[in-house]
Short mmCIF file of C-alpha atoms in Angstrom, two decimals:
data_model
loop_
_atom_site.label_atom_id
_atom_site.label_comp_id
_atom_site.label_asym_id
_atom_site.label_seq_id
_atom_site.Cartn_x
_atom_site.Cartn_y
_atom_site.Cartn_z
CA UNK P 1 205.69 158.04 -48.74
CA UNK P 2 208.74 155.63 -49.09
CA UNK P 3 211.70 156.76 -50.96
CA UNK P 4 211.99 154.61 -54.07
CA UNK P 5 215.18 152.66 -54.35
CA UNK P 6 216.96 151.49 -57.49
CA UNK P 7 214.85 148.63 -58.91
CA UNK P 8 216.52 145.35 -59.37
CA UNK P 9 215.55 142.68 -61.82
CA UNK P 10 211.94 141.74 -61.31
CA UNK P 11 208.68 140.31 -62.82
CA UNK P 12 205.39 141.61 -61.18
CA UNK P 13 202.00 142.45 -62.47
CA UNK P 14 202.08 146.37 -62.13
CA UNK P 15 204.54 148.48 -60.39
CA UNK P 16 201.68 151.16 -60.14
CA UNK P 17 200.22 148.93 -57.17
CA UNK P 18 203.18 149.72 -55.02
CA UNK P 19 201.63 152.47 -52.83
CA UNK P 20 198.67 150.16 -52.02
CA UNK P 21 201.11 147.33 -51.09
CA UNK P 22 203.01 149.64 -48.80
CA UNK P 23 199.97 150.42 -46.84
CA UNK P 24 199.08 146.89 -46.30
CA UNK P 25 202.62 145.78 -45.46
CA UNK P 26 202.57 148.39 -42.79
CA UNK P 27 199.26 147.33 -41.45
CA UNK P 28 200.48 143.74 -41.17
CA UNK P 29 203.70 144.71 -39.55
CA UNK P 30 201.75 146.37 -36.61
CA UNK P 31 200.71 142.78 -35.68
CA UNK P 32 204.28 141.37 -35.96
CA UNK P 33 206.18 142.87 -32.99
CA UNK P 34 208.55 139.89 -32.58
CA UNK P 35 209.80 140.20 -36.17
CA UNK P 36 210.00 144.06 -35.69
CA UNK P 37 212.35 143.70 -32.66
CA UNK P 38 214.62 141.23 -34.62
CA UNK P 39 214.61 143.68 -37.44
CA UNK P 40 215.78 146.45 -35.15
CA UNK P 41 218.56 144.26 -33.88
CA UNK P 42 219.57 143.05 -37.49
CA UNK P 43 219.76 146.67 -38.71
CA UNK P 44 222.38 147.45 -35.97
CA UNK P 45 224.46 144.04 -36.08
CA UNK P 46 224.16 143.17 -39.71
CA UNK P 47 224.34 139.36 -39.12
CA UNK P 48 223.52 138.53 -42.81
CA UNK P 49 225.99 141.07 -44.38
CA UNK P 50 226.71 140.39 -47.89
CA UNK P 51 224.95 136.93 -48.09
CA UNK P 52 222.72 136.48 -51.13
CA UNK P 53 219.52 134.82 -50.08
CA UNK P 54 217.04 133.44 -52.69
CA UNK P 55 213.64 132.86 -51.12
CA UNK P 56 210.73 130.94 -52.63
CA UNK P 57 207.69 131.97 -50.29
CA UNK P 58 204.20 132.98 -50.59
CA UNK P 59 204.38 136.75 -51.60
CA UNK P 60 202.14 138.28 -48.90
CA UNK P 61 202.34 141.18 -46.63
CA UNK P 62 203.84 139.03 -43.84
CA UNK P 63 206.44 137.64 -46.31
CA UNK P 64 207.38 141.31 -47.23
CA UNK P 65 208.03 142.09 -43.51
CA UNK P 66 210.28 139.04 -43.40
CA UNK P 67 212.23 140.36 -46.48
CA UNK P 68 212.47 143.67 -45.11
CA UNK P 69 214.14 142.18 -41.98
CA UNK P 70 216.55 140.06 -44.13
CA UNK P 71 217.57 143.18 -45.91
CA UNK P 72 217.88 145.13 -42.71
CA UNK P 73 220.31 142.30 -41.64
CA UNK P 74 222.58 143.04 -44.61
CA UNK P 75 221.18 140.31 -46.91
CA UNK P 76 221.00 140.71 -50.90
CA UNK P 77 217.43 139.29 -51.29
CA UNK P 78 215.57 137.90 -54.25
CA UNK P 79 212.17 136.51 -53.84
CA UNK P 80 209.81 134.47 -55.95
CA UNK P 81 206.39 132.88 -55.30
CA UNK P 82 206.02 129.29 -53.72
CA UNK P 83 202.31 129.01 -55.35
CA UNK P 84 200.92 130.44 -58.51
CA UNK P 85 197.81 131.79 -56.65
CA UNK P 86 199.14 133.02 -53.45
CA UNK P 87 200.87 136.19 -54.68
CA UNK P 88 199.46 139.56 -53.76
CA UNK P 89 200.36 141.53 -56.53
CA UNK P 90 200.42 145.12 -54.76
CA UNK P 91 202.85 143.69 -52.17
CA UNK P 92 205.04 142.24 -55.05
CA UNK P 93 205.24 145.79 -56.50
CA UNK P 94 205.91 147.41 -53.10
CA UNK P 95 208.92 144.94 -52.64
CA UNK P 96 210.39 145.97 -56.06
CA UNK P 97 210.20 149.46 -54.82
CA UNK P 98 212.11 148.56 -51.57
CA UNK P 99 215.02 147.24 -53.87
CA UNK P 100 214.11 143.53 -53.60
CA UNK P 101 214.13 141.47 -56.62
CA UNK P 102 210.73 139.95 -56.99
CA UNK P 103 209.28 137.43 -59.47
CA UNK P 104 205.83 136.71 -58.56
CA UNK P 105 202.35 137.37 -60.47
CA UNK P 106 198.91 136.02 -58.89
CA UNK P 107 197.57 133.49 -61.35
CA UNK P 108 200.77 132.79 -63.15
CA UNK P 109 200.88 129.70 -65.34
CA UNK P 110 203.11 126.90 -64.62
CA UNK P 111 205.88 127.83 -67.23
CA UNK P 112 205.98 131.33 -65.58
CA UNK P 113 205.96 129.94 -62.16
CA UNK P 114 209.24 127.74 -62.85
CA UNK P 115 210.78 130.54 -64.87
CA UNK P 116 210.43 132.65 -61.78
CA UNK P 117 212.08 130.03 -59.70
CA UNK P 118 214.83 130.07 -62.22
CA UNK P 119 215.29 133.74 -61.95
CA UNK P 120 215.61 133.42 -58.19
CA UNK P 121 218.41 130.88 -58.82
CA UNK P 122 220.04 133.13 -61.12
CA UNK P 123 220.74 135.29 -57.98
CA UNK P 124 223.36 132.46 -57.24
CA UNK P 125 222.11 132.13 -53.62
CA UNK P 126 224.37 131.52 -50.61
CA UNK P 127 221.18 130.58 -48.63
CA UNK P 128 217.88 129.44 -49.60
CA UNK P 129 214.37 129.96 -47.87
CA UNK P 130 211.91 127.68 -49.19
CA UNK P 131 208.01 126.93 -48.69
CA UNK P 132 207.41 123.50 -50.17
CA UNK P 133 211.07 122.64 -51.49
CA UNK P 134 210.32 123.81 -55.01
CA UNK P 135 213.57 126.19 -55.06
CA UNK P 136 215.75 123.45 -53.29
CA UNK P 137 214.43 120.85 -55.72
CA UNK P 138 215.15 122.92 -58.75
CA UNK P 139 218.75 123.81 -57.44
CA UNK P 140 219.51 120.17 -57.00
CA UNK P 141 217.96 119.11 -60.36
CA UNK P 142 218.73 121.96 -62.81
CA UNK P 143 221.35 124.08 -61.29
CA UNK P 144 223.76 121.84 -59.67
CA UNK P 145 226.80 123.98 -60.45
CA UNK P 146 225.47 126.51 -57.85
CA UNK P 147 225.35 123.97 -54.94
CA UNK P 148 228.79 124.75 -53.90
CA UNK P 149 227.94 128.30 -53.03
CA UNK P 150 225.32 127.38 -50.67
CA UNK P 151 225.88 127.72 -46.91
CA UNK P 152 222.42 126.40 -46.07
CA UNK P 153 218.85 126.75 -46.18
CA UNK P 154 215.49 126.94 -44.30
CA UNK P 155 212.11 125.34 -45.05
CA UNK P 156 208.75 126.69 -43.93
CA UNK P 157 206.07 123.88 -44.48
CA UNK P 158 205.36 120.31 -43.75
CA UNK P 159 205.17 119.29 -47.41
CA UNK P 160 208.87 120.74 -48.06
CA UNK P 161 210.19 119.04 -44.84
CA UNK P 162 208.92 115.63 -46.17
CA UNK P 163 210.50 116.19 -49.58
CA UNK P 164 213.81 117.34 -47.87
CA UNK P 165 214.02 114.37 -45.60
CA UNK P 166 213.48 112.11 -48.72
CA UNK P 167 216.49 113.91 -50.22
CA UNK P 168 218.48 113.35 -46.97
CA UNK P 169 217.65 109.64 -46.95
CA UNK P 170 218.72 109.21 -50.48
CA UNK P 171 222.00 111.16 -50.02
CA UNK P 172 220.77 113.84 -52.42
CA UNK P 173 220.67 116.96 -50.25
CA UNK P 174 223.83 118.83 -50.56
CA UNK P 175 223.62 121.29 -47.78
CA UNK P 176 222.15 121.72 -44.24
CA UNK P 177 218.50 122.78 -43.97
CA UNK P 178 216.75 124.03 -40.90
CA UNK P 179 213.09 122.68 -40.68
CA UNK P 180 211.31 125.82 -39.45
CA UNK P 181 207.95 123.95 -39.69
CA UNK P 182 209.21 121.67 -36.71
CA UNK P 183 209.62 124.56 -34.42
CA UNK P 184 206.99 124.61 -31.65
CA UNK P 185 206.43 128.35 -32.04
CA UNK P 186 205.79 127.58 -35.64
CA UNK P 187 203.50 124.56 -36.14
CA UNK P 188 201.67 124.62 -32.91
CA UNK P 189 200.57 128.16 -33.74
CA UNK P 190 200.87 128.83 -37.37
CA UNK P 191 199.66 125.39 -38.53
CA UNK P 192 196.91 125.30 -36.03
CA UNK P 193 195.55 128.72 -35.45
CA UNK P 194 196.70 130.21 -38.82
CA UNK P 195 195.65 127.40 -41.03
CA UNK P 196 192.45 127.01 -39.12
CA UNK P 197 191.25 130.64 -39.33
CA UNK P 198 192.65 131.46 -42.87
CA UNK P 199 191.22 128.17 -44.47
CA UNK P 200 187.81 129.03 -43.09
CA UNK P 201 188.10 132.61 -44.36
CA UNK P 202 189.09 131.32 -47.88
CA UNK P 203 186.32 128.86 -48.08
CA UNK P 204 183.65 131.51 -46.97
CA UNK P 205 185.17 134.30 -49.38
CA UNK P 206 184.89 131.87 -52.29
CA UNK P 207 181.48 130.50 -51.73
CA UNK P 208 179.64 132.88 -49.30
CA UNK P 209 178.05 129.67 -47.86
CA UNK P 210 176.73 129.08 -44.38
CA UNK P 211 178.89 126.51 -42.49
CA UNK P 212 176.50 126.18 -39.39
CA UNK P 213 174.38 123.12 -39.78
CA UNK P 214 176.60 121.75 -42.62
CA UNK P 215 178.68 118.45 -42.45
CA UNK P 216 182.23 119.69 -42.84
CA UNK P 217 184.86 116.86 -43.53
CA UNK P 218 188.56 117.39 -42.63
CA UNK P 219 190.86 115.13 -44.32
CA UNK P 220 193.87 114.68 -42.11
CA UNK P 221 194.30 115.63 -38.44
CA UNK P 222 197.73 116.98 -38.17
CA UNK P 223 198.30 120.36 -36.56
CA UNK P 224 196.55 122.01 -39.66
CA UNK P 225 193.73 119.70 -39.46
CA UNK P 226 193.26 120.12 -35.82
CA UNK P 227 192.98 124.04 -36.35
CA UNK P 228 190.71 123.64 -39.23
CA UNK P 229 188.38 121.22 -37.36
CA UNK P 230 188.41 123.48 -34.34
CA UNK P 231 187.35 126.51 -36.33
CA UNK P 232 184.68 124.63 -38.43
CA UNK P 233 183.18 123.34 -35.20
CA UNK P 234 183.20 126.93 -33.81
CA UNK P 235 181.16 128.04 -37.06
CA UNK P 236 178.45 125.48 -36.10
CA UNK P 237 179.46 122.81 -38.48
CA UNK P 238 179.22 119.02 -37.75
CA UNK P 239 182.81 117.99 -38.16
CA UNK P 240 183.89 114.57 -39.60
CA UNK P 241 187.61 113.69 -39.57
CA UNK P 242 189.31 111.09 -41.85
CA UNK P 243 192.71 109.87 -40.97
CA UNK P 244 195.25 106.99 -41.80
CA UNK P 245 197.14 107.39 -38.42
CA UNK P 246 195.43 105.42 -35.59
CA UNK P 247 196.81 107.81 -32.85
CA UNK P 248 195.60 110.93 -34.82
CA UNK P 249 192.30 109.22 -35.35
CA UNK P 250 192.03 108.42 -31.74
CA UNK P 251 192.91 112.05 -30.84
CA UNK P 252 190.18 113.20 -33.09
CA UNK P 253 187.71 110.88 -31.56
CA UNK P 254 188.70 112.18 -28.09
CA UNK P 255 188.27 115.73 -29.27
CA UNK P 256 184.74 115.04 -29.96
CA UNK P 257 184.61 114.62 -33.78
CA UNK P 258 183.19 111.63 -35.85
CA UNK P 259 186.01 109.72 -37.57
CA UNK P 260 185.02 107.96 -40.68
CA UNK P 261 186.92 106.38 -43.58
CA UNK P 262 187.07 108.96 -46.52
CA UNK P 263 184.71 106.99 -48.66
CA UNK P 264 182.11 106.91 -45.97
CA UNK P 265 182.55 110.46 -45.39
CA UNK P 266 182.20 111.39 -49.01
CA UNK P 267 178.39 110.33 -48.79
CA UNK P 268 177.60 112.76 -46.26
CA UNK P 269 179.84 115.73 -46.51
CA UNK P 270 178.74 119.15 -47.69
CA UNK P 271 182.20 120.75 -47.47
CA UNK P 272 185.51 118.74 -47.90
CA UNK P 273 188.90 120.11 -47.07
CA UNK P 274 192.20 118.33 -47.54
CA UNK P 275 195.21 118.99 -45.22
CA UNK P 276 197.51 116.11 -45.56
CA UNK P 277 200.44 117.00 -47.68
CA UNK P 278 199.83 113.75 -49.56
CA UNK P 279 198.32 112.98 -53.20
CA UNK P 280 194.97 111.94 -54.49
CA UNK P 281 193.41 112.21 -51.06
CA UNK P 282 190.07 112.96 -52.79
CA UNK P 283 189.82 110.94 -56.03
CA UNK P 284 187.14 109.03 -58.18
CA UNK P 285 185.87 106.69 -55.43
CA UNK P 286 185.13 109.79 -53.46
CA UNK P 287 183.63 112.06 -55.97
CA UNK P 288 181.37 109.34 -57.24
CA UNK P 289 179.78 109.11 -53.87
CA UNK P 290 179.43 112.72 -53.11
CA UNK P 291 175.95 114.30 -53.03
CA UNK P 292 174.92 117.05 -55.56
CA UNK P 293 176.42 120.37 -54.57
CA UNK P 294 179.47 119.16 -52.55
CA UNK P 295 182.24 121.79 -52.07
CA UNK P 296 185.76 120.48 -52.20
CA UNK P 297 189.00 122.53 -51.18
CA UNK P 298 192.50 122.01 -50.21
CA UNK P 299 194.74 123.65 -47.74
CA UNK P 300 197.72 121.50 -48.18
CA UNK P 301 200.56 123.03 -49.94
CA UNK P 302 200.48 121.37 -53.47
CA UNK P 303 197.53 120.94 -55.69
CA UNK P 304 197.79 117.18 -55.95
CA UNK P 305 195.63 116.27 -52.83
CA UNK P 306 192.50 116.49 -55.04
CA UNK P 307 192.57 114.52 -58.28
CA UNK P 308 191.51 117.16 -60.47
CA UNK P 309 192.83 115.56 -63.61
CA UNK P 310 190.14 112.84 -63.21
CA UNK P 311 187.40 115.41 -62.89
CA UNK P 312 188.89 117.07 -66.06
CA UNK P 313 188.63 113.88 -67.99
CA UNK P 314 185.34 112.61 -66.44
CA UNK P 315 183.17 115.71 -65.83
CA UNK P 316 181.87 118.79 -67.52
CA UNK P 317 183.47 121.92 -66.03
CA UNK P 318 182.29 125.54 -65.95
CA UNK P 319 183.37 128.43 -63.70
CA UNK P 320 180.36 129.71 -61.68
CA UNK P 321 182.06 132.25 -59.75
CA UNK P 322 185.66 133.53 -59.08
CA UNK P 323 187.75 130.66 -57.48
CA UNK P 324 184.94 128.25 -57.91
CA UNK P 325 184.88 125.53 -60.76
CA UNK P 326 181.89 123.47 -60.88
CA UNK P 327 182.27 119.79 -62.30
CA UNK P 328 179.02 118.02 -63.22
CA UNK P 329 179.58 114.13 -63.16
CA UNK P 330 177.89 111.67 -65.45
CA UNK P 331 175.25 110.89 -62.61
CA UNK P 332 174.39 114.66 -62.70
CA UNK P 333 175.76 115.53 -59.33
CA UNK P 334 177.73 118.67 -59.30
CA UNK P 335 181.04 119.07 -57.35
CA UNK P 336 182.47 122.61 -56.79
CA UNK P 337 186.20 122.75 -56.58
CA UNK P 338 187.78 125.92 -55.14
CA UNK P 339 190.89 127.75 -56.11
CA UNK P 340 191.82 125.14 -58.70
CA UNK P 341 192.46 122.83 -55.79
CA UNK P 342 195.35 125.17 -54.62
CA UNK P 343 195.86 126.42 -51.12
CA UNK P 344 192.34 128.09 -50.55
CA UNK P 345 193.52 130.25 -47.76
CA UNK P 346 195.83 132.07 -50.11
CA UNK P 347 193.98 131.52 -53.42
CA UNK P 348 190.77 133.49 -52.43
CA UNK P 349 191.75 135.05 -49.00
CA UNK P 350 195.08 136.43 -47.70
CA UNK P 351 196.68 133.65 -45.98
CA UNK P 352 197.32 133.41 -42.05
CA UNK P 353 196.87 136.31 -39.92
CA UNK P 354 199.86 138.58 -39.39
CA UNK P 355 200.11 137.95 -35.53
CA UNK P 356 200.64 134.16 -36.04
CA UNK P 357 203.16 134.70 -38.90
CA UNK P 358 205.00 137.05 -36.72
CA UNK P 359 206.41 133.79 -34.83
CA UNK P 360 206.81 131.78 -38.16
CA UNK P 361 208.85 134.46 -39.77
CA UNK P 362 210.82 135.19 -36.55
CA UNK P 363 211.87 131.52 -36.83
CA UNK P 364 212.82 132.05 -40.42
CA UNK P 365 214.99 135.15 -39.65
CA UNK P 366 216.68 133.77 -36.55
CA UNK P 367 217.23 130.44 -38.39
CA UNK P 368 218.92 132.18 -41.24
CA UNK P 369 221.12 134.08 -38.80
CA UNK P 370 221.97 130.70 -37.12
CA UNK P 371 222.79 129.16 -40.52
CA UNK P 372 224.84 132.09 -41.44
CA UNK P 373 227.07 131.43 -38.49
CA UNK P 374 227.14 127.78 -38.23
CA UNK P 375 226.16 126.40 -41.83
CA UNK P 376 229.57 125.37 -42.93
CA UNK P 377 229.89 123.06 -39.76
CA UNK P 378 226.62 121.63 -39.94
CA UNK P 379 225.78 118.20 -41.49
CA UNK P 380 224.06 117.95 -44.86
CA UNK P 381 220.77 117.11 -43.52
CA UNK P 382 217.57 118.51 -42.03
CA UNK P 383 218.14 120.06 -38.86
CA UNK P 384 215.47 121.29 -36.21
CA UNK P 385 215.36 125.01 -35.01
CA UNK P 386 217.62 125.27 -32.01
CA UNK P 387 215.59 125.12 -28.74
CA UNK P 388 216.94 128.49 -27.66
CA UNK P 389 215.70 130.21 -30.74
CA UNK P 390 211.96 128.53 -30.05
CA UNK P 391 212.20 129.67 -26.40
CA UNK P 392 213.36 133.20 -27.33
CA UNK P 393 210.57 133.61 -29.87
CA UNK P 394 207.94 132.64 -27.35
CA UNK P 395 209.42 134.97 -24.70
CA UNK P 396 209.30 137.87 -27.07
CA UNK P 397 205.73 137.05 -28.09
CA UNK P 398 204.57 136.79 -24.59
CA UNK P 399 206.11 140.22 -23.68
CA UNK P 400 204.62 141.91 -26.77
CA UNK P 401 201.36 140.33 -25.72
CA UNK P 402 201.72 141.79 -22.16
CA UNK P 403 201.74 138.34 -20.65
CA UNK P 404 203.85 137.46 -17.73
CA UNK P 405 204.76 134.12 -16.32
CA UNK P 406 206.40 132.62 -13.25
CA UNK P 407 209.90 131.71 -12.45
CA UNK P 408 211.10 128.76 -10.54
CA UNK P 409 212.19 129.41 -7.02
CA UNK P 410 215.76 128.21 -6.02
CA UNK P 411 213.97 125.56 -3.82
CA UNK P 412 212.12 124.39 -6.94
CA UNK P 413 215.31 124.35 -9.20
CA UNK P 414 217.01 122.31 -6.53
CA UNK P 415 214.14 119.78 -6.23
CA UNK P 416 214.11 119.38 -9.92
CA UNK P 417 217.70 118.65 -10.22
CA UNK P 418 217.73 116.28 -7.55
CA UNK P 419 217.15 112.30 -7.81
CA UNK P 420 217.07 111.74 -4.10
CA UNK P 421 214.36 114.03 -2.72
CA UNK P 422 210.88 112.32 -2.76
CA UNK P 423 207.73 113.50 -1.31
#
């Protein structure tokens, strides 16, 4: 059993859950060899020594391993939840036992959610680590006196990057932020394979319904949508994709899916899942066309992709099982909304598998190290993950998987470097 450390300020459900959380964190860490190797180096080199880090992330076993890595690197870490339903309470308790201030309770209301963000900002961060930009947004809106302390930050997800780029464009962003989401070793694997598997996991856990033979509508064909469509197809569903981007719509068509406008897909779908990062993707015009028993879920970051406010106002609601709210419309049709329209892969399941989060959080750790060294010299804008970090993570992951690749011969390097040699 781990030796308990002095407990810093915290707000979690029950500290007695810590032992269970420790076991689950250890289990996850076994599938995160890249982050483990970074943690080992951090413990020796202390690249984050004395830096106060406020993180707003999904409080899961994988996040815990990242927090331990930052702590091993010398950082003074405070963590709050980036979604009211994504916290794993036993993990939050275990982190408090590890000496990490944690403010997160699964199912917390809106008031508590933002109170926890305030608590993370009370840490007076020199570095931020965000998933959705709520922490950075609150910092710029409510705690501007703290901005001078901040060296820089990192952002985990597409939605957060969109918000940050809007801040940059308006001249509001007060410090540099690295877009971890844009790293190839993040979005090509986390968004596609992580979201694909974990979203299906969440939908099946919440409903216990068979996907095979159903019509599964994926709204949005970005990396998350690609992964979700692939996994739904693998489960035997007839997948329909909706899109606003002609290039992505063309790609979905070439990948073998039917592509329809959302209003047309609404008539035939059995399952619907939004993965766009936008608002009101499923709204009244879609609900009124859905057949009786349609199941609606979201795997985008915020619960704004489904217009639940319209359903609350225009339909009769009842909870039929955990994470399933059924809305009966005036036409008698019933629509089941999963997980309050929040991230279903974290609301009713456990989020992405640890082996894929290994790369995402390796990007977070190495980007934090890069920001600690270079943040004061960087422009106040959104920056990509340096290519050398991306390549190093890919190299470490391949090594951990026992996969070997070829190297260019001197002759090949010479050929590629020359513009004169032809056939």
